[in-house]
Coordinates of C-alpha atoms and ligand atoms in Angstrom, one line a residue:
M376 CA 28.4 -30.3 52.9
I377 CA 32.0 -29.3 52.4
R378 CA 33.1 -32.3 53.8
Q379 CA 31.0 -33.8 51.1
L380 CA 32.9 -31.3 48.2
Y381 CA 36.2 -32.6 49.4
R382 CA 35.3 -36.0 48.9
V383 CA 33.8 -36.1 45.6
L384 CA 36.9 -33.5 44.9
G385 CA 39.1 -36.1 45.6
P386 CA 42.7 -35.5 46.6
E387 CA 44.1 -33.2 43.6
G388 CA 41.1 -30.7 43.8
S389 CA 41.7 -30.1 47.9
R390 CA 44.5 -27.2 47.7
P391 CA 42.0 -25.0 45.6
L392 CA 39.7 -25.6 47.6
N393 CA 41.5 -24.9 50.9
R394 CA 42.8 -21.7 49.5
L395 CA 38.9 -20.8 48.3
L396 CA 37.7 -21.7 51.9
V397 CA 40.7 -19.3 53.4
L398 CA 39.5 -16.4 51.0
Q399 CA 36.2 -16.5 51.6
C400 CA 36.6 -16.8 55.4
G401 CA 39.1 -13.7 55.4
A402 CA 36.3 -11.7 53.5
A403 CA 33.7 -12.7 56.0
V404 CA 35.5 -12.1 59.0
L405 CA 36.7 -8.8 57.1
Q406 CA 33.2 -7.9 56.2
G407 CA 32.3 -8.1 60.1
V408 CA 34.9 -6.0 61.3
A409 CA 34.5 -3.1 58.6
F410 CA 30.7 -3.2 60.1
A411 CA 31.8 -3.2 63.3
L412 CA 34.2 -0.1 63.0
L413 CA 30.8 1.6 62.1
V414 CA 30.5 1.9 65.4
P415 CA 33.1 4.7 66.7
V416 CA 32.6 5.9 63.9
L417 CA 29.2 6.6 64.5
R418 CA 29.9 7.2 68.2
A419 CA 32.8 10.4 67.4
L420 CA 30.5 11.6 64.8
L421 CA 27.3 12.0 67.0
G422 CA 29.8 12.2 70.2
P423 CA 31.0 15.9 71.7
R424 CA 34.9 15.3 69.8
P425 CA 33.4 14.7 65.7
D426 CA 37.3 15.4 64.7
D427 CA 37.8 12.1 66.6
V428 CA 36.6 9.9 63.4
W429 CA 39.6 10.5 61.3
P430 CA 41.4 7.2 62.2
W431 CA 38.5 5.4 62.7
L432 CA 37.4 6.2 59.5
T433 CA 40.7 5.2 57.8
A434 CA 40.8 2.2 59.6
F435 CA 37.5 1.4 58.2
A436 CA 38.2 2.4 54.7
A437 CA 41.1 0.3 54.7
C438 CA 39.0 -3.0 56.1
A439 CA 36.3 -2.3 53.4
L440 CA 39.0 -1.4 50.8
A441 CA 40.8 -5.0 51.8
H442 CA 37.1 -6.5 51.8
A443 CA 36.4 -5.9 48.5
L444 CA 39.9 -7.1 47.5
L445 CA 39.7 -10.6 49.2
Q446 CA 35.7 -10.5 48.0
G447 CA 36.6 -10.2 44.5
A448 CA 39.7 -13.1 44.8
A449 CA 37.0 -15.3 46.7
I450 CA 34.5 -14.9 43.6
A451 CA 37.3 -15.5 41.1
G452 CA 38.5 -18.3 42.9
G453 CA 34.9 -19.7 43.3
F454 CA 34.2 -20.0 39.8
T455 CA 37.7 -21.8 39.2
V456 CA 37.0 -24.5 41.8
G457 CA 33.7 -25.1 40.2
S458 CA 34.8 -25.6 36.6
R459 CA 37.5 -27.7 38.3
L460 CA 34.3 -29.4 40.2
S461 CA 33.2 -30.3 36.9
R462 CA 35.9 -31.8 35.1
V463 CA 36.8 -34.0 38.1
L464 CA 33.4 -35.5 38.7
H465 CA 33.0 -36.3 34.9
R466 CA 35.8 -37.7 34.8
R467 CA 35.4 -40.1 37.8
M468 CA 31.8 -40.3 36.7
A469 CA 33.2 -42.1 33.4
D470 CA 36.1 -43.8 35.0
Q471 CA 33.5 -45.3 37.6
A472 CA 31.4 -46.0 34.6
L473 CA 34.1 -48.3 33.0
R474 CA 34.5 -49.9 36.5
L475 CA 31.2 -50.7 37.5
P476 CA 29.7 -54.4 36.8
L477 CA 27.8 -53.7 33.5
G478 CA 25.0 -55.8 35.4
W479 CA 24.7 -52.1 37.9
F480 CA 23.5 -50.3 35.0
T481 CA 19.6 -50.8 34.8
A482 CA 17.4 -48.6 33.2
G483 CA 16.3 -46.6 36.6
R484 CA 20.5 -46.2 37.4
T485 CA 21.2 -45.3 33.4
A486 CA 18.7 -42.7 33.9
E487 CA 20.1 -41.4 37.4
F488 CA 23.9 -41.9 36.1
S489 CA 22.9 -39.3 33.4
R490 CA 20.7 -36.9 35.4
L491 CA 23.6 -36.9 37.6
A492 CA 26.2 -36.3 35.0
G493 CA 24.1 -34.0 33.1
Q494 CA 21.9 -31.1 35.7
N495 CA 23.2 -32.5 39.0
V496 CA 26.8 -31.6 38.2
I497 CA 25.7 -28.4 36.6
Q498 CA 24.3 -27.4 39.6
V499 CA 27.0 -28.8 41.4
M500 CA 29.4 -26.4 40.0
S501 CA 27.8 -23.3 41.0
T502 CA 27.9 -24.3 44.6
P503 CA 31.2 -22.6 45.5
A504 CA 30.6 -19.5 43.6
H505 CA 26.8 -19.2 44.3
L506 CA 26.5 -21.0 47.6
L507 CA 29.5 -21.7 49.7
R508 CA 30.3 -17.7 50.0
P509 CA 27.3 -16.3 51.0
F510 CA 27.0 -19.5 53.5
I511 CA 30.0 -18.6 55.0
S512 CA 29.7 -15.2 55.3
S513 CA 26.5 -15.2 57.0
L514 CA 27.9 -17.5 59.5
L515 CA 31.3 -15.7 60.2
T516 CA 30.1 -12.1 59.4
P517 CA 27.8 -12.0 62.7
A518 CA 30.0 -14.0 64.5
T519 CA 32.6 -11.4 64.0
L520 CA 30.1 -8.5 64.9
V521 CA 29.2 -10.3 68.2
I522 CA 32.7 -10.6 69.1
A523 CA 33.2 -7.0 68.2
T524 CA 30.4 -6.1 70.4
F525 CA 32.4 -7.2 73.5
F526 CA 34.4 -3.6 73.0
F527 CA 31.4 -1.7 72.8
D528 CA 29.0 -2.9 75.5
V529 CA 29.9 -6.0 77.7
R530 CA 26.0 -6.2 78.6
T531 CA 24.8 -5.9 74.6
A532 CA 27.4 -8.8 73.8
L533 CA 26.4 -11.3 76.4
V534 CA 22.5 -10.8 75.6
L535 CA 23.5 -11.5 72.2
L536 CA 26.2 -14.8 72.8
V537 CA 22.7 -16.0 74.4
C538 CA 20.3 -15.4 71.3
A539 CA 22.4 -16.3 68.7
P540 CA 22.4 -20.3 69.5
V541 CA 18.7 -19.8 70.0
L542 CA 18.8 -18.6 66.4
F543 CA 21.3 -21.2 65.1
A544 CA 19.3 -24.4 66.7
V545 CA 15.9 -23.0 65.7
Q546 CA 17.2 -22.8 61.8
A547 CA 19.1 -25.9 61.9
G548 CA 15.6 -27.7 63.5
S549 CA 13.7 -26.3 60.8
S550 CA 16.8 -27.3 58.0
A551 CA 16.9 -30.6 59.4
V552 CA 13.0 -30.7 58.4
M553 CA 13.1 -29.0 55.1
R554 CA 16.1 -31.1 53.9
R555 CA 14.1 -34.4 54.7
L556 CA 11.5 -33.0 52.6
D557 CA 13.5 -31.7 49.7
L558 CA 14.8 -35.7 49.6
G559 CA 11.2 -36.3 49.1
R560 CA 10.9 -34.0 46.4
D561 CA 14.3 -34.7 44.6
A562 CA 12.7 -38.3 44.2
A563 CA 9.3 -37.2 43.0
I564 CA 10.8 -34.6 40.5
A565 CA 13.1 -38.1 39.3
E566 CA 10.7 -40.0 38.9
S567 CA 8.4 -37.9 36.8
A568 CA 11.2 -36.9 34.7
D569 CA 11.8 -40.4 33.7
R570 CA 8.0 -41.1 33.4
V571 CA 8.0 -38.1 31.0
L572 CA 11.2 -39.5 29.2
E573 CA 9.8 -42.6 28.9
Y574 CA 6.2 -41.4 27.5
T575 CA 7.8 -39.5 25.1
R576 CA 10.7 -42.3 24.3
N577 CA 7.8 -44.6 23.7
Q578 CA 5.5 -42.9 21.5
P579 CA 5.5 -45.0 18.6
V580 CA 4.9 -48.2 20.6
L581 CA 2.1 -46.3 22.5
R582 CA 0.5 -44.5 19.0
A583 CA 0.7 -48.1 17.4
F584 CA -1.4 -49.3 20.0
G585 CA -3.4 -46.8 20.6
R586 CA -2.5 -46.6 24.3
T587 CA -1.5 -42.9 24.6
A588 CA -4.2 -42.8 27.7
E589 CA -2.8 -45.5 29.8
G590 CA 1.3 -44.7 29.0
H591 CA -0.3 -40.6 30.1
G592 CA -1.5 -42.6 33.4
A593 CA 1.7 -43.4 34.9
L594 CA 3.3 -40.1 33.9
D595 CA -0.1 -38.5 35.6
D596 CA 0.4 -40.7 38.4
A597 CA 4.0 -39.3 39.0
L598 CA 3.2 -35.7 38.5
V599 CA 0.4 -35.8 41.0
A600 CA 2.9 -37.6 43.3
E601 CA 5.5 -34.4 42.6
A602 CA 2.7 -32.2 43.6
R603 CA 2.0 -34.1 46.7
A604 CA 5.5 -33.5 47.5
D605 CA 5.3 -29.8 46.7
R606 CA 2.4 -29.4 49.1
R607 CA 3.9 -31.5 51.5
L608 CA 6.9 -29.4 51.5
I609 CA 5.1 -26.0 52.0
A610 CA 2.8 -27.5 54.9
R611 CA 5.6 -29.2 56.8
G612 CA 8.6 -27.0 56.2
L613 CA 5.9 -23.8 56.7
P614 CA 6.1 -23.5 60.6
G615 CA 9.8 -24.0 60.8
L616 CA 10.5 -21.2 58.4
V617 CA 7.7 -19.1 60.3
S618 CA 9.5 -19.8 63.6
F619 CA 13.0 -18.5 62.9
S620 CA 11.4 -15.4 61.1
F621 CA 9.7 -14.8 64.6
A622 CA 12.8 -15.7 66.8
T623 CA 14.7 -13.1 64.8
R624 CA 12.0 -10.4 65.6
L625 CA 11.7 -11.4 69.3
V626 CA 15.5 -10.9 69.7
F627 CA 15.7 -7.6 68.0
A628 CA 12.2 -6.3 70.0
L629 CA 14.0 -7.6 73.3
L630 CA 17.3 -5.6 72.5
L631 CA 16.0 -2.8 71.3
A632 CA 13.7 -2.6 74.7
L633 CA 17.1 -3.2 76.8
G634 CA 19.4 -0.5 75.0
V635 CA 16.3 2.0 75.2
S636 CA 16.0 1.0 79.8
W637 CA 19.8 1.4 79.7
Q638 CA 19.9 4.7 77.5
L639 CA 17.2 6.0 79.9
D640 CA 19.0 4.9 82.9
G641 CA 22.1 6.6 81.8
S642 CA 24.7 3.3 81.2
L643 CA 24.7 3.6 77.6
T644 CA 24.9 6.7 75.7
V645 CA 22.6 7.4 72.3
P646 CA 25.2 7.4 69.6
T647 CA 26.8 4.1 71.2
L648 CA 22.6 2.4 71.2
L649 CA 22.3 3.7 67.5
A650 CA 25.4 2.3 66.5
L651 CA 24.7 -0.9 68.4
L652 CA 21.2 -1.2 66.6
V653 CA 22.8 -0.4 63.3
L654 CA 24.8 -3.5 64.4
L655 CA 22.1 -5.7 65.2
V656 CA 20.3 -5.1 62.3
R657 CA 23.4 -6.2 60.4
L658 CA 23.7 -9.3 62.3
I659 CA 19.9 -10.5 62.1
D660 CA 20.5 -9.9 57.9
G661 CA 23.7 -12.0 58.5
V662 CA 21.2 -15.2 60.4
S663 CA 18.4 -15.0 57.9
S664 CA 20.8 -15.2 54.8
A665 CA 22.2 -18.3 56.8
A666 CA 19.0 -19.5 56.3
E667 CA 18.6 -19.0 52.7
A668 CA 22.2 -20.1 51.9
G669 CA 21.4 -23.1 54.1
A670 CA 18.6 -24.3 52.0
G671 CA 20.7 -23.9 49.1
M672 CA 23.4 -26.1 50.4
R673 CA 20.8 -28.6 51.9
I674 CA 19.8 -29.1 48.1
A675 CA 23.4 -29.1 46.8
R676 CA 24.3 -31.2 49.6
N677 CA 21.7 -33.9 49.0
T678 CA 23.1 -33.8 45.3
L679 CA 26.9 -34.2 46.4
E680 CA 25.6 -36.9 48.7
R681 CA 23.7 -38.8 45.7
L682 CA 27.0 -38.3 43.5
G683 CA 28.9 -39.6 46.5
A684 CA 26.9 -42.6 46.4
V685 CA 27.3 -43.6 42.8
L686 CA 31.3 -42.8 43.1
D687 CA 31.7 -44.9 45.8
E688 CA 29.7 -47.9 44.6
P689 CA 32.0 -50.7 45.2
P690 CA 33.6 -51.4 41.5
F691 CA 33.1 -54.8 40.1
P692 CA 35.6 -57.1 42.3
Q693 CA 39.0 -57.3 40.4
P694 CA 41.8 -60.4 41.0
A695 CA 44.5 -59.7 43.3
E696 CA 47.0 -61.7 41.3
P697 CA 45.3 -62.0 37.8
K698 CA 46.0 -65.4 35.9
T699 CA 45.8 -65.5 32.0
P700 CA 44.0 -67.9 30.2
R701 CA 45.7 -71.1 29.0
D702 CA 43.8 -71.3 25.6
A703 CA 40.5 -70.2 24.3
S704 CA 38.3 -73.1 25.7
V705 CA 34.9 -72.2 27.9
E706 CA 33.7 -74.2 30.9
F707 CA 31.0 -73.9 32.4
T708 CA 30.6 -75.9 36.0
G709 CA 27.5 -76.0 38.2
V710 CA 26.6 -72.4 37.0
G711 CA 23.9 -71.2 39.0
F712 CA 22.6 -67.6 38.7
R713 CA 19.7 -64.9 40.1
Y714 CA 19.3 -61.2 39.1
A715 CA 19.6 -59.1 42.2
E716 CA 17.2 -57.0 40.6
A717 CA 14.8 -59.0 39.9
G718 CA 12.6 -57.7 42.6
G719 CA 13.3 -54.1 42.0
D720 CA 16.1 -52.2 44.0
S721 CA 14.5 -52.8 47.3
V722 CA 16.8 -55.0 49.9
D723 CA 13.6 -56.6 51.2
A724 CA 12.1 -57.7 47.8
P725 CA 11.6 -61.3 47.7
A726 CA 14.7 -63.2 46.9
A727 CA 15.1 -63.4 43.1
R728 CA 14.0 -67.0 41.0
P729 CA 16.8 -68.5 39.6
V730 CA 17.4 -67.9 35.8
L731 CA 20.5 -70.6 35.7
N732 CA 20.6 -73.8 37.5
D733 CA 23.4 -75.8 37.3
V734 CA 24.7 -75.1 34.0
T735 CA 27.5 -77.5 32.7
F736 CA 29.1 -77.5 29.4
R737 CA 32.1 -77.1 27.6
L738 CA 33.3 -75.1 24.9
P739 CA 36.3 -77.1 23.3
E740 CA 38.6 -74.5 21.5
R741 CA 38.0 -73.7 17.5
S742 CA 35.0 -75.5 17.7
M743 CA 31.5 -73.9 17.4
T744 CA 28.6 -74.6 19.7
A745 CA 25.0 -73.4 19.2
L746 CA 22.3 -72.4 22.4
V747 CA 19.1 -73.0 21.4
G748 CA 15.7 -73.0 23.6
P749 CA 12.7 -70.7 24.3
S750 CA 12.2 -67.1 25.3
G751 CA 13.3 -66.1 28.2
A752 CA 15.3 -69.6 28.9
G753 CA 18.4 -67.9 29.9
K754 CA 20.8 -67.8 26.8
T755 CA 21.7 -64.0 27.0
T756 CA 22.6 -64.9 30.9
V757 CA 24.7 -67.3 29.4
A758 CA 26.8 -64.8 27.2
G759 CA 26.9 -62.1 29.6
L760 CA 28.1 -64.4 32.8
L761 CA 30.7 -65.7 30.0
A762 CA 32.0 -62.3 30.0
R763 CA 31.6 -61.6 33.1
F764 CA 28.9 -58.6 32.9
R765 CA 27.6 -60.4 36.3
D766 CA 29.5 -62.9 38.1
T767 CA 27.5 -66.4 38.9
T768 CA 25.4 -67.3 42.0
E769 CA 27.0 -70.3 42.0
G770 CA 29.4 -72.3 40.1
T771 CA 32.2 -71.0 38.3
V772 CA 33.0 -69.9 34.2
R773 CA 36.5 -70.6 33.0
I774 CA 38.1 -69.3 30.0
G775 CA 41.4 -71.1 29.3
G776 CA 41.2 -73.4 32.7
V777 CA 41.1 -70.1 34.9
D778 CA 38.0 -68.3 36.4
V779 CA 36.9 -65.3 35.3
R780 CA 37.0 -63.7 38.3
E781 CA 40.7 -64.6 38.4
I782 CA 41.3 -62.9 35.0
A783 CA 42.4 -59.3 34.6
A784 CA 39.5 -57.2 33.1
D785 CA 41.4 -55.8 30.0
D786 CA 42.8 -59.6 29.2
L787 CA 39.3 -60.4 29.8
T788 CA 38.0 -58.1 27.2
A789 CA 40.9 -59.3 24.7
H790 CA 39.5 -62.8 25.0
V791 CA 35.9 -62.4 24.5
S792 CA 34.5 -60.6 21.8
L793 CA 30.3 -60.1 22.0
V794 CA 27.4 -59.5 19.3
F795 CA 24.8 -58.0 21.6
Q796 CA 20.8 -59.0 20.9
D797 CA 20.3 -54.8 21.3
V798 CA 22.5 -53.6 18.9
Y799 CA 23.4 -50.3 19.7
L800 CA 25.0 -48.1 17.8
F801 CA 27.0 -44.5 18.3
D802 CA 26.2 -41.3 16.4
G803 CA 29.0 -41.8 13.9
T804 CA 30.2 -43.2 10.7
I805 CA 29.6 -46.4 9.9
E806 CA 33.3 -47.1 9.7
E807 CA 33.7 -45.5 13.1
N808 CA 31.5 -47.4 14.7
V809 CA 33.2 -50.8 13.4
R810 CA 36.7 -49.2 14.0
I811 CA 35.7 -49.1 18.3
A812 CA 36.8 -52.6 18.5
A813 CA 39.9 -51.6 16.9
P814 CA 40.9 -48.5 16.2
D815 CA 44.4 -49.5 14.5
A816 CA 43.1 -52.2 12.3
D817 CA 44.0 -52.3 8.7
A818 CA 41.9 -51.3 6.0
G819 CA 42.6 -55.1 5.0
A820 CA 41.4 -56.0 8.0
L821 CA 38.2 -54.0 7.8
A822 CA 37.2 -55.1 4.7
E823 CA 37.5 -58.6 5.6
A824 CA 35.0 -58.1 8.8
A825 CA 32.7 -56.7 6.3
A826 CA 33.0 -59.0 3.8
L827 CA 32.3 -62.2 6.5
C828 CA 29.4 -60.3 7.8
G829 CA 27.8 -59.1 4.3
L830 CA 28.3 -55.4 5.5
D831 CA 30.5 -55.0 2.4
R832 CA 27.6 -55.2 0.4
V833 CA 25.3 -52.4 2.3
I834 CA 28.6 -50.4 2.1
E835 CA 28.3 -50.5 -1.6
E836 CA 24.8 -50.0 -1.8
L837 CA 24.8 -46.5 0.7
P838 CA 25.9 -43.7 -1.0
D839 CA 28.2 -42.5 1.5
G840 CA 29.4 -45.8 1.6
W841 CA 31.9 -46.4 5.2
A842 CA 31.5 -42.3 6.1
T843 CA 27.5 -42.8 6.1
K844 CA 26.3 -41.4 9.6
V845 CA 24.2 -43.8 11.3
G846 CA 22.3 -41.3 13.5
E847 CA 21.9 -41.6 17.4
G848 CA 21.6 -45.2 18.3
G849 CA 22.0 -46.3 14.7
A850 CA 18.4 -44.8 13.8
R851 CA 19.7 -43.9 10.5
L852 CA 20.0 -47.6 9.5
S853 CA 17.5 -50.4 9.1
G854 CA 17.6 -53.5 11.5
G855 CA 19.5 -55.7 9.3
Q856 CA 22.2 -52.7 8.5
R857 CA 22.5 -52.4 12.2
Q858 CA 23.1 -56.1 12.9
R859 CA 25.4 -56.0 10.1
V860 CA 27.5 -53.6 11.9
S861 CA 27.6 -54.6 15.1
V862 CA 28.8 -58.2 14.2
A863 CA 31.4 -56.4 11.7
R864 CA 32.4 -54.6 15.2
A865 CA 32.9 -58.0 16.8
L866 CA 34.9 -59.9 14.0
L867 CA 37.5 -56.8 13.6
K868 CA 38.1 -57.0 17.4
D869 CA 39.5 -60.5 16.6
A870 CA 39.1 -62.3 20.1
P871 CA 39.6 -65.6 20.1
I872 CA 36.2 -66.2 21.7
L873 CA 33.2 -64.9 20.1
V874 CA 29.6 -65.0 21.7
L875 CA 27.1 -64.4 18.8
D876 CA 23.5 -63.4 20.6
E877 CA 20.7 -63.4 17.7
A878 CA 23.3 -61.9 15.8
T879 CA 21.0 -62.5 12.4
A880 CA 17.7 -62.2 13.6
A881 CA 17.2 -59.6 11.5
L882 CA 19.0 -60.7 8.5
D883 CA 16.8 -61.9 5.4
Q884 CA 16.8 -65.7 4.5
E885 CA 19.6 -65.2 1.9
N886 CA 21.9 -63.2 3.8
E887 CA 21.0 -65.4 6.8
A888 CA 22.4 -68.4 4.9
L889 CA 25.7 -66.8 3.7
F890 CA 26.4 -65.3 7.1
A891 CA 26.0 -69.0 8.7
K892 CA 28.9 -70.4 6.3
A893 CA 30.9 -67.8 7.3
V894 CA 30.4 -67.8 10.8
R895 CA 30.9 -71.8 10.7
S896 CA 34.6 -70.9 8.8
L897 CA 35.5 -69.1 11.7
A898 CA 35.2 -72.0 14.0
D899 CA 38.8 -72.9 12.2
R900 CA 40.2 -70.2 14.3
K901 CA 37.6 -69.4 16.8
T902 CA 35.7 -71.0 19.9
L903 CA 32.1 -69.7 19.4
L904 CA 29.0 -69.5 21.0
V905 CA 26.5 -68.8 18.7
I906 CA 22.7 -68.1 20.1
A907 CA 20.4 -68.3 17.6
H908 CA 16.8 -69.5 16.5
R909 CA 17.4 -70.2 12.5
L910 CA 18.4 -73.7 11.9
S911 CA 21.0 -72.6 8.6
T912 CA 23.0 -71.4 11.8
V913 CA 22.4 -74.1 14.5
V914 CA 23.0 -77.2 12.1
R915 CA 26.1 -76.4 11.2
A916 CA 27.1 -76.4 14.8
D917 CA 29.7 -79.2 16.2
Q918 CA 27.5 -79.2 19.9
I919 CA 24.3 -78.1 20.2
L920 CA 22.8 -77.0 23.7
V921 CA 19.1 -77.3 24.7
L922 CA 18.1 -74.2 27.4
E923 CA 15.2 -74.9 29.0
D924 CA 14.1 -72.8 32.0
G925 CA 17.6 -72.6 33.2
V926 CA 18.3 -76.3 32.9
I927 CA 20.3 -77.5 29.8
T928 CA 18.3 -80.3 28.9
E929 CA 19.4 -81.7 26.0
R930 CA 23.2 -81.8 24.1
G931 CA 24.7 -83.2 21.3
T932 CA 25.0 -82.9 17.3
H933 CA 22.2 -81.9 14.8
D934 CA 21.7 -85.6 13.8
D935 CA 22.0 -87.4 17.7
L936 CA 19.4 -84.5 19.0
V937 CA 17.1 -85.5 16.1
A938 CA 17.1 -88.7 16.6
A939 CA 16.5 -88.7 20.2
G940 CA 13.1 -87.2 19.9
G941 CA 13.1 -84.7 21.9
T942 CA 12.4 -80.7 22.5
Y943 CA 15.0 -80.2 19.7
A944 CA 13.6 -82.6 17.4
S945 CA 10.1 -81.4 17.8
F946 CA 11.6 -78.2 17.3
W947 CA 13.2 -79.1 13.8
E948 CA 10.3 -80.6 13.0
R949 CA 8.0 -77.4 13.5
R950 CA 10.9 -75.5 11.6
A951 CA 10.7 -78.2 8.4
R952 CA 7.4 -77.9 7.9
A953 CA 7.3 -74.0 8.4
H954 CA 10.3 -73.5 5.5
G955 CA 9.9 -77.1 4.1
W956 CA 11.4 -75.6 0.3
R957 CA 14.3 -74.0 2.1
L958 CA 15.8 -77.2 3.7
A959 CA 17.3 -78.9 1.5
A960 CA 19.4 -76.2 0.4
A961 CA 20.5 -75.1 3.9
P962 CA 22.4 -77.7 5.6
S963 CA 25.1 -77.3 2.9
Ligands
LIG1056 N1 18.2 -57.8 33.9 C1 17.4 -58.9 34.5 N2 16.9 -58.4 35.4 C2 16.3 -59.2 36.3 N3 15.8 -60.6 35.6 C3 16.6 -60.9 33.9 C4 16.7 -59.7 33.6 N4 17.5 -60.1 32.3 C5 16.7 -61.3 32.1 N5 15.7 -61.3 33.3 C6 15.0 -62.7 33.2 O1 15.7 -63.8 32.8 C7 15.5 -64.9 32.0 C8 16.3 -65.3 31.4 O2 16.6 -64.1 30.2 P1 17.5 -64.0 29.1 O3 17.3 -62.6 28.6 O4 18.7 -64.6 29.5 O5 16.7 -64.7 28.1 P2 16.8 -65.6 26.7 O6 17.2 -67.0 26.7 O7 18.0 -64.8 26.3 O8 15.3 -64.9 25.9 P3 15.3 -64.5 24.5 O9 15.5 -65.8 23.3 O10 14.1 -64.0 24.5 O11 16.6 -63.3 24.4 C9 14.3 -64.7 32.0 O12 13.0 -64.8 33.0 C10 14.4 -62.5 32.2 O13 12.9 -62.1 32.5
LIG1057 MG1 18.2 -63.3 24.7

């Protein structure tokens, strides 16, 4: 547990922790010495010469005072280390979030990450002050007492020396069982917390379909599993707890019997016996609170282990000798890909089905390529591989002739700008959301980006304009407005490669046609990969790639593909029939 604290604190946090441990150990030993001094004090008081008590009493008072001072310093130190712990953990987690491959962030892991960063960091933060101190004193104070007993009665000390390891062994056994049970219960609690979250978050969907009962079903199951884990904890953990308290009672009874018999045969005086019994009560108290503190430490250790596991998760491999892309062309060569987590996070899940198969294409610099295909064909996956959210399973992705794995992360980010299918906005104003891409951009660049995607018209309509608050996740904007904010953000970044994944899906026909024209004009200075279903966008592309079930089945210009009479041609025909009256105007 202490090792884990050192691990999560890292090198910079270890000095204050060292100091804290020294203080806490010192306070615990002094407490033991102070208690031990009670024996001569009692012996003198109850003996024939009560005046002998003064030197002992003075020593006792000095010890008690020193203990109080150290204890005070240890408590203050505990809070200092605690708050440092939370700062360090939050910073390390933020750093780690930045280094982890985006593919790592599945829904479950993201929930775990936020749980760790929130409630668990707070829990760990209180460890040095509230757990470590009682735990250390519950170990060191009894140990000091046992040593001190040697000075007063060697026989008692020897009995204690034999009994103490037995007590600790019983305690360790029961705590190992409890730790395993705690782990199971932690997992069950996490699961029900996730289900509650899912249930609340999905209320609109569940209600729209009148399925609140089903949604409740998963939650019910999780709660039942949690209750079962609770019962298991009590049923299997209880014997350990009971045997520990039984063992302590037994030791006490044994020493009492021995002490009385030694007193009767005259080898132990009554004052010493009384004083030793006082020590014994203190000692058993100490060992029992070790059991309690141990329980808290166990829970904290589980948490620290989970935190450590996330912090030790290998970051995305970065190149040792990064290379710089020569230009803004993109090349996929024989790319195959499967999602590792398709079968869940379990190791023995069946190997995931390949999502992409031998995908080869080239996006020449300053050209526009449209990627089309049915839902689930793997279009978003292609976009993700281009930006190296994940690494390919087979084949290579090159930007400007350089394998993306050999490009430094910053350089790659500077080269590729992405508009995601699922728009995410931060709780802030529209301007803040757009400026994330380039905080230092001047007003002119901002206005230009907004004009290109029609965000300028949205701004005009909103009473607060650029300062409009978007709400959490952009909830206060309409789908189309949100999308335009995210496109403006990508445009402002002004990277040489721009990937638009269904960036116009939420726009109305009129805005979409305007936007399609604007995008086309961008191809004069950027390499564009546009994933789209809308014809007005697709027909303008220099090259169209048709992706079906992870394989590129057709490629060419709009005219080539219509003439070829394949999938694209029938797709085009269906669209033409549906929107016949608009088509004449669209491909202008
Ligand atoms: N994170 C993931 N884990 C596992 N499988 C995934 C993941 N993301 C996508 N898939 C699977 O990969 C396949 C391709 O998904 P992808 O999102 O690339 O399709 P798409 O062509 O973008 O579809 P759409 O047009 O609906 O956006 C699908 O079968 C999908 O189930
Ligand atoms: Mg997609």
